[in-house]
Each structure stands twice: as C-alpha cells, then as structure tokens.
Amino acid sequence: MDYLVPYGLEWMNMLVRWLHVITGIAWIGASFYFVWLDNSLRPPAAGSELAKKGVAGELWAVHGGGFYNPQKYLVAPAELPAELHWFKWEAYSTWLSGFALLVIVYWLNAQAMMVDRSVADLSSWQAIGLGLGSLVAGWVVYDLLCRSPLGKHDLAFGVVVFALLVGAAWVLTHFLSGRAAYIHVGAMIGTIMVANVAMVIIPGQRKMVEAMRAGLTPDPVYGIRGKRRSVHNNYFTLPVLFIMISNHFAMTYRHPHAWAVLGTIMAAGVFIRHFFNLRHKGRVEWVYPAIGVALLLGLAILLAPVLAPPRPSVSAGTVPFVRVETILRARCVSCHAAHPTQPGFASAPAGVMLDDAHGIARNAPRIYQQAVQLKAMPLANMTNMTEAERAELGAWFEAGAKTD
C-alpha cells in the first residue's frame, strides 16, 4: 500500500498544477486588462454630460461582435449601482493553489526538492522554515516600504524593491537548491501580489462602498492606494511567470551565480512590461524592450561557457556501456524507472526511464546535458554522483553513446 502515497501525490500535483495555471491566467489576464483599460481611458470633453457626472475617462471598444463603453469615475458615481462586480477570487484562488503546489511538490519532499548538501546541509524542517519565513518577511518588508515616504516615489521604490528581491534570491541560493530558491522567490512575489489584493485593494474598495451606502463621499485615498498596489502587481507579473516555468531550465538555476541570472531575467521582464504600459498610454518607447532583449541576449552569451562540454578526464571510447549502466543504476534509476524506489516519486520524472539499454540510448542526449553539462541531475545530487562518473558519462556520449 505504500506505493499509493506517491501515486496520490502525483495526482494532487497534476490537478493542483492545472488549477493553478487556470486561475493564474484569469488573475493575470484581469490585471493586464485593467492596466490597459486605465492607460487607454480618454477624458470627456469639458462641460459634457460625462464630465458633469464625474467621469474621469472613457473608451469605446469592440469585441466578440459587440460594442463596449467602459467609464471610470474620478472617485465614485453619484449612486451605488445595484450590482457591483468585484475582482478578487482570481487572485485568491491562484495563491491558494500555488501554495498547495509548493507544499505538495517541495515541502512534502524537502530532502529531494529543496536540500542540496553541496550548498547547505539542512534538515527538511529547516529548509521548509526558511521557505515559509521568506514569504512572510517578503510581504512585511514590502508593505512597510509602501507605507513609508519611499512608497510615494515610484522609480526609487521600484529600484529598492527589485534590489530586495535580488537580495532574497542571493540568500536563498546560499541555503536551498537553486530550483527551490527560484520557486520560493516566485512564491514570495506571489504572496506580495495576493496580499496587496486582500489587505489593501479590497479593504479600500469596501470602505468606498460603505461610505456611499452611508450617503458620504468616499475618501479618494483608498483608490489611490489601491491603484498604486495594482500597478506594482502588474510589474511583478512577468518575473513571476518566468519563475513558474524556471524548473524546466536548469541552465539558469544551476549557474554558480543563479541569483544574478534570476535578477537579470526579472529586470528584462520589468523593462518589457513597462513598454506595454507606456504603449497603452499612446507612448511607444522602443528603448525599453530593446533593453530587455539586450539583457536576455547578454545573459545567453554569458551562460554559454557553463554549457560548454567539460574536458573529460577519460579518453573518448574507453568507457564500456556496462560501466554506463552501472553508474546510472547507482545514481539515476531510483527515480528514472518504470517503478521508482525513491520516496516521493510515483513515476519517472518527465517520463525519462533509464532502467534498460533502450531507455538509456533514447535519452543519451538528455543524460549528457543534465548530468554532464548542467550537473542538474541527480536532483540536488541526492545520490552523490561523482565528478569522475560524470566524466565517464561524457566520454561515453562523445564517443557515440554506443550500447554494444
């Protein structure tokens, strides 16, 4: 019956991941839409009926065979409408599903997914505590900065928050595996984003609605605060989306300076997002996407030496296939098999099975890339593959990856 536990976790992983993607699309799609909407509104003519009603801006759009005419009020309409739509559950559902995924994939299998003994020899509870602490500390520090005088200066605030996120990445990569460090930086950003909604934007909107119901004019400060936090969330989106897919790209999180790699990619995302935000206002500033592309291109060039094939200490052609099988059986097959024996794995990761000659031959390029070039596998090197063994695998592959 023990095999049912990892099998059940595999199903939970799949279903919760699916839910996370669905709700994430809904949340980020709404965020992108409303930032576009705000930046695309045009003020009504002075003295027009709309201006007299207190409308700050409007636009006309066509979609799905119909015409739409959204309007935004300076503070609030004269009367509270009978039906008012709120946008909050997209954010809450995304964070809840993401947190559940963090627990299922990382915290319940911390020794395999979070601890890299070549980085720090942590217990599972120490790794989990560090991860959880980073989420709490990230929100507390960010919120205090928002409430400080710095929060009113957008550029300076953005630079400081970016530096703090890169600093958090630096700390986490010195205690957790690179993959886990990246995911926890993403979870920190996601926690900040959802806390903005739950603790600032929605409470402020409720106070505005309550004031209108009491026959009072809402205090515009709540709208200003909510707008500022919403814009922050908008700039967080591209970095957090990259982190969601980063576990597929070991060349980033396995780099000796993985924190700097992540910082560069996040900066590129911010510059690219800024271009679109300005474009919605009618300003086309190509310098911003150019900076973003230049950062990514420069990073690709700088990472290239890490991907260069190592100079094996073993002559090509001198490693027999039986030796390759022995190495893989000792270091890789506990996970990459039809029936994994490694706790926490119900099936072979990515469907890669190395428990027979056919599977080894079919996956030879992946073995070479992940175990020799990137040294990303075994995961966190939990089976203690040696450098000599990696060199032997490299020599075998470069000699043609023969199985006879």
Coordinates of N, CA, C and O in Angstrom, one line a residue, residues 33 36-37 41-42 44 50 53 55 57-63 66-73:
Y33 N -5.6 43.5 -18.3 CA -6.8 44.2 -18.9 C -7.0 45.5 -18.2 O -7.2 46.5 -18.9
W36 N -4.4 48.1 -18.9 CA -4.6 48.6 -20.3 C -5.8 49.5 -20.3 O -5.7 50.6 -20.9
L37 N -6.8 49.2 -19.6 CA -8.0 50.0 -19.5 C -7.7 51.4 -18.9 O -8.1 52.4 -19.5
L41 N -8.0 55.0 -21.2 CA -9.1 55.9 -21.0 C -8.8 57.3 -21.4 O -7.7 57.8 -21.2
R42 N -9.8 58.0 -22.1 CA -9.6 59.3 -22.5 C -10.6 60.2 -21.8 O -11.8 59.9 -21.7
P44 N -13.4 63.0 -20.9 CA -14.5 63.5 -21.7 C -14.3 65.0 -21.9 O -13.5 65.7 -21.2
L50 N -20.9 63.6 -19.4 CA -20.0 62.7 -18.7 C -19.1 63.4 -17.7 O -19.0 63.0 -16.5
K53 N -21.1 64.3 -14.7 CA -21.4 63.1 -13.8 C -20.1 62.7 -13.0 O -20.3 61.8 -12.2
V55 N -17.2 61.6 -14.5 CA -16.4 60.6 -15.2 C -15.0 61.1 -15.5 O -14.9 62.2 -16.1
G57 N -12.7 59.3 -17.3 CA -12.2 58.9 -18.6 C -13.1 57.8 -19.1 O -13.8 57.1 -18.3
E58 N -13.1 57.6 -20.4 CA -13.9 56.5 -21.0 C -13.2 56.0 -22.3 O -12.3 56.7 -22.8
L59 N -13.7 54.9 -22.8 CA -13.2 54.4 -24.1 C -14.3 53.6 -24.7 O -15.2 53.1 -24.1
W60 N -14.2 53.5 -26.1 CA -15.1 52.6 -26.8 C -14.3 51.4 -27.3 O -13.1 51.6 -27.8
A61 N -14.8 50.2 -27.3 CA -14.1 49.0 -27.7 C -15.1 48.1 -28.4 O -16.3 48.2 -28.1
V62 N -14.6 47.3 -29.3 CA -15.4 46.3 -29.9 C -14.8 44.9 -29.7 O -13.5 44.8 -29.8
H63 N -15.6 43.9 -29.3 CA -15.0 42.6 -29.1 C -16.2 41.6 -29.1 O -17.3 41.9 -28.6
G66 N -19.7 42.7 -30.3 CA -20.4 43.8 -29.6 C -19.6 45.0 -29.3 O -18.3 44.9 -29.3
F67 N -20.2 46.1 -28.9 CA -19.5 47.3 -28.6 C -19.6 47.6 -27.1 O -20.6 47.3 -26.4
Y68 N -18.5 48.0 -26.5 CA -18.4 48.3 -25.1 C -18.0 49.7 -24.8 O -17.2 50.3 -25.6
N69 N -18.5 50.3 -23.7 CA -18.2 51.7 -23.4 C -17.8 51.8 -21.9 O -18.6 52.4 -21.1
P70 N -16.7 51.3 -21.5 CA -16.3 51.4 -20.0 C -16.1 52.9 -19.7 O -15.5 53.7 -20.5
Q71 N -16.4 53.2 -18.4 CA -16.2 54.6 -17.9 C -15.6 54.5 -16.5 O -16.0 53.6 -15.7
K72 N -14.7 55.4 -16.2 CA -14.1 55.4 -14.9 C -14.4 56.8 -14.2 O -14.2 57.8 -14.8
Y73 N -14.9 56.7 -13.0 CA -15.2 57.9 -12.2 C -14.0 58.5 -11.5 O -13.2 57.7 -11.0

